[in-house]
Amino acid sequence: MPIALIVASLLLQAGTEGYLTGRVDVGDSLMFSCGAFAATSLLFNGALLARRAVGGGAVAPAAAHRSAALRLVLTMNVATAVTFLGFYVSLAWVPAVLANSVMAGVGPLAVALLGPRHRTSAAGWARAAVLLAASLVVAALTHDGAETAGLAVLPGLVLVLLAGFSAAYIAQLSSRLADVGAPPAWVTAHRFHLTYAVAGLLLLLRTDGAADGGLSLPATALAAIAGVTVPLYLLQVGLQRTRPAIAMVLLTTLPGLAYAGQVAFGDTFDPWRLAVVCAFMLLAGYCARAENRAAARPRPVPPLVPVHDQPLKANP
C-alpha cells in the first residue's frame, strides 16, 4: 500500500508536468504555484485542526523544542520557495524530462557539498559526479530544437540547478526537524507559506499583462490539485511508511514518467530519447541503492588503547 501511494504520487506529478510543458509562460507558472501551494497549505492546516479536535495525535512540536522547530521551518519556507518556484518557472523554458533529469543528477552532489552529517566517502563523491555528468548528457540528448538551443534554455537550467541544491538543503532541514520532534503534518502545513506568497506577489508585479501561455484559470486549478496538493499528501504518507532505499529508487523514475507525460499530452515519441532516459533512470536507481547500502553499513570503531600502552605522567 505505501509503495502504491508513492507510485500514484509520481504518476500525478509527472502527468501534470508533462501537461504543463509547452503550455506555460512565467506568469502561468507563478499562477500555478500560488494556487497549488496555497491549496496544499490549506489542506494540511485543515487536517491539523481536525486532528486537534478529535485528539488524534501530536499536531505541533513539544514546548521544549518549539522555538527551534519554528526557526527551522522558517528556513524551510525559504528553501521550499526556491525549490518549487525555481522548478515550475523553469518549465517555461525547458521540458519536464530535462528539468527532472538535471534535478536528479545534481541532488547527490548538492547533498555532499552542503555538508551532510557524515563525511562523504570517495565512492560517494564518484557516484555524485557520474550522476551529474549523466544528467547533463541526458539534458543535451533530450532537448530538441536547434533554434532554441544554447542561451534560450540557459535560464531554465540555472533555475533547475538552484532548485536541486535547495531540495538537498530541504532534506537536511527535514532531518533536523525530525530531531526536534516536529510532526510531518505540522511541517507540511507550514512550509509552503512563503512559496505561495512570493508567487502571488510576483504575479501582481508583472508588467507585461496577463499570462500568454494559454493556460486557463480552471486548467491551472485542476493542474494544481492534481500535480501538487494530492500527490504531496500521498507522497508524505507513503514516505513515512516505506523504507528509504525503496522510496529513493522509486523517486528516480520521475524523469521517465515525466517523458511519458509529455508524450501523452502531445510531445513526439522518440525511441532514442526514451532509451536515454531509461538508461539514466537505471543509473540513478543504482546510485540510490549504493548510497543507502553505504549509509546502512556500520562505521568501524577505532580500537581502544590499552591502559598499559598509554604514556605515564610524571609524578609532581
Short mmCIF file of N, CA and C in Angstrom, two decimals, residues 5-129:
data_model
loop_
_atom_site.label_atom_id
_atom_site.label_comp_id
_atom_site.label_asym_id
_atom_site.label_seq_id
_atom_site.Cartn_x
_atom_site.Cartn_y
_atom_site.Cartn_z
N LEU A 5 1.01 4.26 -2.96
CA LEU A 5 0.78 5.68 -2.75
C LEU A 5 1.89 6.52 -3.39
N ILE A 6 3.15 6.08 -3.24
CA ILE A 6 4.27 6.80 -3.84
C ILE A 6 4.17 6.77 -5.36
N VAL A 7 3.85 5.60 -5.92
CA VAL A 7 3.71 5.48 -7.37
C VAL A 7 2.59 6.37 -7.88
N ALA A 8 1.46 6.39 -7.17
CA ALA A 8 0.35 7.26 -7.58
C ALA A 8 0.76 8.72 -7.53
N SER A 9 1.54 9.11 -6.50
CA SER A 9 2.02 10.47 -6.38
C SER A 9 2.92 10.84 -7.56
N LEU A 10 3.84 9.95 -7.91
CA LEU A 10 4.76 10.22 -9.01
C LEU A 10 4.03 10.30 -10.34
N LEU A 11 3.04 9.45 -10.54
CA LEU A 11 2.27 9.48 -11.78
C LEU A 11 1.51 10.80 -11.92
N LEU A 12 0.92 11.26 -10.82
CA LEU A 12 0.20 12.54 -10.85
C LEU A 12 1.15 13.70 -11.13
N GLN A 13 2.31 13.70 -10.44
CA GLN A 13 3.28 14.78 -10.66
C GLN A 13 3.80 14.78 -12.09
N ALA A 14 4.18 13.60 -12.58
CA ALA A 14 4.74 13.51 -13.92
C ALA A 14 3.72 13.87 -14.98
N GLY A 15 2.48 13.42 -14.81
CA GLY A 15 1.44 13.75 -15.77
C GLY A 15 1.19 15.25 -15.82
N THR A 16 1.15 15.87 -14.65
CA THR A 16 0.92 17.32 -14.60
C THR A 16 2.09 18.08 -15.22
N GLU A 17 3.33 17.66 -14.92
CA GLU A 17 4.49 18.33 -15.51
C GLU A 17 4.52 18.15 -17.02
N GLY A 18 4.14 16.96 -17.49
CA GLY A 18 4.05 16.74 -18.93
C GLY A 18 3.00 17.63 -19.57
N TYR A 19 1.88 17.84 -18.89
CA TYR A 19 0.83 18.72 -19.40
C TYR A 19 1.29 20.18 -19.43
N LEU A 20 2.03 20.60 -18.39
CA LEU A 20 2.47 22.00 -18.33
C LEU A 20 3.55 22.33 -19.35
N THR A 21 4.36 21.33 -19.74
CA THR A 21 5.45 21.58 -20.68
C THR A 21 4.91 22.13 -22.00
N GLY A 22 5.40 23.29 -22.38
CA GLY A 22 4.99 23.91 -23.63
C GLY A 22 3.70 24.69 -23.55
N ARG A 23 3.02 24.64 -22.40
CA ARG A 23 1.74 25.34 -22.26
C ARG A 23 1.81 26.54 -21.32
N VAL A 24 2.94 26.73 -20.66
CA VAL A 24 3.02 27.77 -19.64
C VAL A 24 4.11 28.78 -19.99
N ASP A 25 3.87 30.03 -19.60
CA ASP A 25 4.93 31.01 -19.57
C ASP A 25 5.22 31.30 -18.10
N VAL A 26 6.04 32.31 -17.82
CA VAL A 26 6.40 32.60 -16.44
C VAL A 26 5.17 32.96 -15.62
N GLY A 27 4.27 33.75 -16.22
CA GLY A 27 3.05 34.13 -15.49
C GLY A 27 2.18 32.94 -15.14
N ASP A 28 2.02 32.00 -16.09
CA ASP A 28 1.26 30.78 -15.82
C ASP A 28 1.90 29.99 -14.68
N SER A 29 3.23 29.89 -14.70
CA SER A 29 3.92 29.13 -13.66
C SER A 29 3.71 29.76 -12.29
N LEU A 30 3.76 31.10 -12.23
CA LEU A 30 3.53 31.78 -10.95
C LEU A 30 2.10 31.59 -10.47
N MET A 31 1.15 31.68 -11.39
CA MET A 31 -0.24 31.47 -11.02
C MET A 31 -0.47 30.05 -10.53
N PHE A 32 0.14 29.09 -11.22
CA PHE A 32 0.04 27.69 -10.81
C PHE A 32 0.63 27.49 -9.42
N SER A 33 1.82 28.04 -9.18
CA SER A 33 2.49 27.85 -7.90
C SER A 33 1.69 28.50 -6.76
N CYS A 34 1.19 29.69 -7.01
CA CYS A 34 0.43 30.39 -5.98
C CYS A 34 -0.79 29.57 -5.56
N GLY A 35 -1.58 29.13 -6.54
CA GLY A 35 -2.79 28.37 -6.23
C GLY A 35 -2.49 27.00 -5.64
N ALA A 36 -1.48 26.31 -6.21
CA ALA A 36 -1.19 24.95 -5.77
C ALA A 36 -0.73 24.91 -4.32
N PHE A 37 0.21 25.77 -3.96
CA PHE A 37 0.78 25.69 -2.62
C PHE A 37 -0.11 26.34 -1.57
N ALA A 38 -0.93 27.31 -1.98
CA ALA A 38 -1.93 27.84 -1.04
C ALA A 38 -2.95 26.75 -0.72
N ALA A 39 -3.39 26.01 -1.73
CA ALA A 39 -4.35 24.93 -1.50
C ALA A 39 -3.74 23.82 -0.64
N THR A 40 -2.47 23.51 -0.88
CA THR A 40 -1.81 22.47 -0.08
C THR A 40 -1.69 22.89 1.38
N SER A 41 -1.30 24.13 1.63
CA SER A 41 -1.22 24.63 3.00
C SER A 41 -2.59 24.60 3.67
N LEU A 42 -3.62 24.99 2.93
CA LEU A 42 -4.98 24.98 3.46
C LEU A 42 -5.41 23.56 3.84
N LEU A 43 -5.09 22.60 2.96
CA LEU A 43 -5.46 21.21 3.22
C LEU A 43 -4.80 20.68 4.48
N PHE A 44 -3.49 20.90 4.61
CA PHE A 44 -2.79 20.33 5.76
C PHE A 44 -3.11 21.07 7.05
N ASN A 45 -3.35 22.37 6.98
CA ASN A 45 -3.78 23.07 8.19
C ASN A 45 -5.17 22.61 8.61
N GLY A 46 -6.03 22.35 7.65
CA GLY A 46 -7.34 21.78 7.98
C GLY A 46 -7.21 20.41 8.62
N ALA A 47 -6.28 19.61 8.12
CA ALA A 47 -6.07 18.29 8.71
C ALA A 47 -5.57 18.40 10.15
N LEU A 48 -4.70 19.38 10.42
CA LEU A 48 -4.22 19.59 11.79
C LEU A 48 -5.36 20.02 12.72
N LEU A 49 -6.21 20.91 12.23
CA LEU A 49 -7.36 21.34 13.05
C LEU A 49 -8.28 20.16 13.35
N ALA A 50 -8.51 19.32 12.35
CA ALA A 50 -9.36 18.15 12.57
C ALA A 50 -8.72 17.19 13.56
N ARG A 51 -7.41 16.99 13.44
CA ARG A 51 -6.72 16.09 14.37
C ARG A 51 -6.76 16.65 15.79
N ARG A 52 -6.60 17.97 15.92
CA ARG A 52 -6.66 18.58 17.25
C ARG A 52 -8.05 18.42 17.86
N ALA A 53 -9.08 18.52 17.02
CA ALA A 53 -10.45 18.43 17.51
C ALA A 53 -10.78 17.04 18.04
N VAL A 54 -10.24 16.03 17.40
CA VAL A 54 -10.54 14.66 17.83
C VAL A 54 -9.45 14.06 18.71
N GLY A 55 -8.38 14.83 18.97
CA GLY A 55 -7.27 14.32 19.79
C GLY A 55 -6.56 13.17 19.14
N GLY A 56 -6.29 13.29 17.84
CA GLY A 56 -5.73 12.17 17.09
C GLY A 56 -4.22 12.18 16.95
N GLY A 57 -3.49 12.73 17.89
CA GLY A 57 -2.03 12.70 17.83
C GLY A 57 -1.43 14.08 17.90
N ALA A 58 -0.09 14.12 17.87
CA ALA A 58 0.63 15.38 18.00
C ALA A 58 0.37 16.27 16.79
N VAL A 59 0.07 17.56 17.06
CA VAL A 59 -0.20 18.50 15.99
C VAL A 59 0.84 19.61 15.95
N ALA A 60 1.81 19.59 16.85
CA ALA A 60 2.86 20.61 16.91
C ALA A 60 4.04 20.05 17.70
N PRO A 61 5.22 20.64 17.54
CA PRO A 61 6.37 20.18 18.33
C PRO A 61 6.13 20.41 19.82
N ALA A 62 6.83 19.64 20.63
CA ALA A 62 6.74 19.81 22.07
C ALA A 62 7.22 21.20 22.46
N ALA A 63 6.70 21.72 23.58
CA ALA A 63 7.01 23.09 24.00
C ALA A 63 8.51 23.32 24.15
N ALA A 64 9.24 22.30 24.61
CA ALA A 64 10.68 22.46 24.83
C ALA A 64 11.45 22.69 23.53
N HIS A 65 10.92 22.22 22.42
CA HIS A 65 11.62 22.34 21.13
C HIS A 65 10.90 23.27 20.16
N ARG A 66 9.87 23.95 20.62
CA ARG A 66 9.04 24.71 19.68
C ARG A 66 9.80 25.85 19.01
N SER A 67 10.62 26.58 19.77
CA SER A 67 11.34 27.70 19.17
C SER A 67 12.33 27.22 18.12
N ALA A 68 13.03 26.12 18.42
CA ALA A 68 13.97 25.57 17.44
C ALA A 68 13.23 25.10 16.19
N ALA A 69 12.08 24.45 16.38
CA ALA A 69 11.29 23.96 15.23
C ALA A 69 10.79 25.13 14.39
N LEU A 70 10.38 26.22 15.03
CA LEU A 70 9.90 27.39 14.28
C LEU A 70 11.02 28.01 13.46
N ARG A 71 12.23 28.10 14.03
CA ARG A 71 13.36 28.63 13.26
C ARG A 71 13.66 27.75 12.05
N LEU A 72 13.63 26.45 12.24
CA LEU A 72 13.91 25.54 11.14
C LEU A 72 12.84 25.60 10.06
N VAL A 73 11.58 25.68 10.46
CA VAL A 73 10.51 25.70 9.46
C VAL A 73 10.49 27.03 8.72
N LEU A 74 10.92 28.11 9.36
CA LEU A 74 11.05 29.38 8.64
C LEU A 74 12.15 29.27 7.57
N THR A 75 13.27 28.65 7.92
CA THR A 75 14.32 28.42 6.94
C THR A 75 13.83 27.52 5.82
N MET A 76 13.04 26.51 6.18
CA MET A 76 12.50 25.60 5.16
C MET A 76 11.53 26.33 4.22
N ASN A 77 10.84 27.35 4.71
CA ASN A 77 9.98 28.15 3.83
C ASN A 77 10.79 28.78 2.70
N VAL A 78 11.97 29.31 3.06
CA VAL A 78 12.83 29.92 2.04
C VAL A 78 13.31 28.87 1.05
N ALA A 79 13.81 27.74 1.56
CA ALA A 79 14.32 26.68 0.69
C ALA A 79 13.21 26.10 -0.19
N THR A 80 12.01 25.95 0.37
CA THR A 80 10.89 25.41 -0.40
C THR A 80 10.50 26.36 -1.52
N ALA A 81 10.47 27.66 -1.23
CA ALA A 81 10.12 28.63 -2.26
C ALA A 81 11.13 28.59 -3.41
N VAL A 82 12.41 28.53 -3.07
CA VAL A 82 13.45 28.47 -4.11
C VAL A 82 13.30 27.20 -4.93
N THR A 83 13.04 26.07 -4.26
CA THR A 83 12.96 24.78 -4.96
C THR A 83 11.78 24.73 -5.91
N PHE A 84 10.58 24.96 -5.40
CA PHE A 84 9.40 24.76 -6.23
C PHE A 84 9.18 25.88 -7.23
N LEU A 85 9.40 27.14 -6.83
CA LEU A 85 9.27 28.22 -7.80
C LEU A 85 10.32 28.08 -8.89
N GLY A 86 11.55 27.72 -8.49
CA GLY A 86 12.58 27.52 -9.49
C GLY A 86 12.23 26.43 -10.48
N PHE A 87 11.69 25.31 -9.96
CA PHE A 87 11.37 24.19 -10.85
C PHE A 87 10.21 24.53 -11.78
N TYR A 88 9.10 25.01 -11.22
CA TYR A 88 7.92 25.23 -12.06
C TYR A 88 8.11 26.39 -13.03
N VAL A 89 8.84 27.44 -12.62
CA VAL A 89 9.11 28.52 -13.56
C VAL A 89 10.05 28.03 -14.67
N SER A 90 10.94 27.09 -14.35
CA SER A 90 11.86 26.58 -15.37
C SER A 90 11.11 25.87 -16.50
N LEU A 91 9.90 25.38 -16.22
CA LEU A 91 9.14 24.68 -17.25
C LEU A 91 8.71 25.62 -18.38
N ALA A 92 8.84 26.94 -18.16
CA ALA A 92 8.57 27.88 -19.24
C ALA A 92 9.66 27.83 -20.30
N TRP A 93 10.85 27.29 -19.96
CA TRP A 93 11.99 27.25 -20.89
C TRP A 93 12.42 25.83 -21.25
N VAL A 94 12.26 24.89 -20.33
CA VAL A 94 12.80 23.55 -20.59
C VAL A 94 11.70 22.51 -20.39
N PRO A 95 11.77 21.37 -21.11
CA PRO A 95 10.79 20.30 -20.91
C PRO A 95 10.92 19.67 -19.53
N ALA A 96 9.83 19.05 -19.07
CA ALA A 96 9.81 18.46 -17.73
C ALA A 96 10.84 17.35 -17.60
N VAL A 97 11.06 16.56 -18.64
CA VAL A 97 12.00 15.45 -18.54
C VAL A 97 13.42 15.98 -18.36
N LEU A 98 13.75 17.09 -19.03
CA LEU A 98 15.07 17.69 -18.88
C LEU A 98 15.24 18.25 -17.46
N ALA A 99 14.22 18.96 -16.97
CA ALA A 99 14.29 19.54 -15.63
C ALA A 99 14.43 18.45 -14.57
N ASN A 100 13.65 17.38 -14.68
CA ASN A 100 13.73 16.30 -13.69
C ASN A 100 15.06 15.58 -13.75
N SER A 101 15.61 15.40 -14.94
CA SER A 101 16.90 14.70 -15.07
C SER A 101 18.01 15.50 -14.40
N VAL A 102 18.04 16.82 -14.65
CA VAL A 102 19.09 17.64 -14.05
C VAL A 102 18.94 17.70 -12.54
N MET A 103 17.70 17.82 -12.03
CA MET A 103 17.49 17.84 -10.58
C MET A 103 17.93 16.53 -9.94
N ALA A 104 17.60 15.40 -10.59
CA ALA A 104 18.01 14.11 -10.05
C ALA A 104 19.53 13.98 -10.08
N GLY A 105 20.16 14.53 -11.11
CA GLY A 105 21.61 14.41 -11.22
C GLY A 105 22.36 15.27 -10.23
N VAL A 106 21.86 16.47 -9.97
CA VAL A 106 22.59 17.40 -9.08
C VAL A 106 22.35 17.08 -7.61
N GLY A 107 21.32 16.31 -7.30
CA GLY A 107 20.97 16.04 -5.91
C GLY A 107 22.08 15.47 -5.04
N PRO A 108 22.68 14.32 -5.43
CA PRO A 108 23.75 13.74 -4.59
C PRO A 108 24.94 14.68 -4.40
N LEU A 109 25.34 15.39 -5.46
CA LEU A 109 26.46 16.32 -5.34
C LEU A 109 26.10 17.48 -4.40
N ALA A 110 24.86 17.94 -4.48
CA ALA A 110 24.41 19.03 -3.61
C ALA A 110 24.43 18.59 -2.15
N VAL A 111 23.98 17.37 -1.87
CA VAL A 111 23.99 16.87 -0.50
C VAL A 111 25.42 16.83 0.04
N ALA A 112 26.36 16.37 -0.79
CA ALA A 112 27.76 16.31 -0.34
C ALA A 112 28.34 17.70 -0.12
N LEU A 113 28.07 18.63 -1.02
CA LEU A 113 28.65 19.96 -0.91
C LEU A 113 28.04 20.78 0.22
N LEU A 114 26.78 20.54 0.53
CA LEU A 114 26.12 21.31 1.57
C LEU A 114 26.41 20.79 2.98
N GLY A 115 27.27 19.79 3.08
CA GLY A 115 27.72 19.35 4.40
C GLY A 115 26.80 18.38 5.09
N PRO A 116 26.72 17.14 4.59
CA PRO A 116 25.91 16.14 5.28
C PRO A 116 26.47 15.81 6.65
N ARG A 117 25.67 15.12 7.41
CA ARG A 117 26.09 14.80 8.78
C ARG A 117 27.35 13.95 8.81
N HIS A 118 27.43 13.03 7.89
CA HIS A 118 28.62 12.16 7.85
C HIS A 118 29.42 12.51 6.60
N ARG A 119 30.71 12.54 6.72
CA ARG A 119 31.56 12.92 5.60
C ARG A 119 31.36 11.97 4.43
N THR A 120 31.23 12.53 3.23
CA THR A 120 31.00 11.73 2.04
C THR A 120 32.25 10.95 1.68
N SER A 121 32.09 9.68 1.37
CA SER A 121 33.24 8.85 1.01
C SER A 121 33.69 9.15 -0.41
N ALA A 122 34.85 8.63 -0.76
CA ALA A 122 35.36 8.81 -2.12
C ALA A 122 34.42 8.19 -3.14
N ALA A 123 33.87 7.02 -2.78
CA ALA A 123 32.90 6.37 -3.69
C ALA A 123 31.64 7.22 -3.82
N GLY A 124 31.23 7.86 -2.73
CA GLY A 124 30.06 8.72 -2.79
C GLY A 124 30.28 9.92 -3.70
N TRP A 125 31.48 10.55 -3.60
CA TRP A 125 31.81 11.66 -4.49
C TRP A 125 31.82 11.19 -5.95
N ALA A 126 32.37 10.02 -6.19
CA ALA A 126 32.42 9.49 -7.56
C ALA A 126 31.03 9.25 -8.12
N ARG A 127 30.15 8.65 -7.30
CA ARG A 127 28.78 8.42 -7.76
C ARG A 127 28.07 9.74 -8.05
N ALA A 128 28.30 10.73 -7.19
CA ALA A 128 27.66 12.03 -7.39
C ALA A 128 28.14 12.68 -8.69
N ALA A 129 29.44 12.59 -8.96
CA ALA A 129 29.99 13.19 -10.18
C ALA A 129 29.47 12.47 -11.43
#
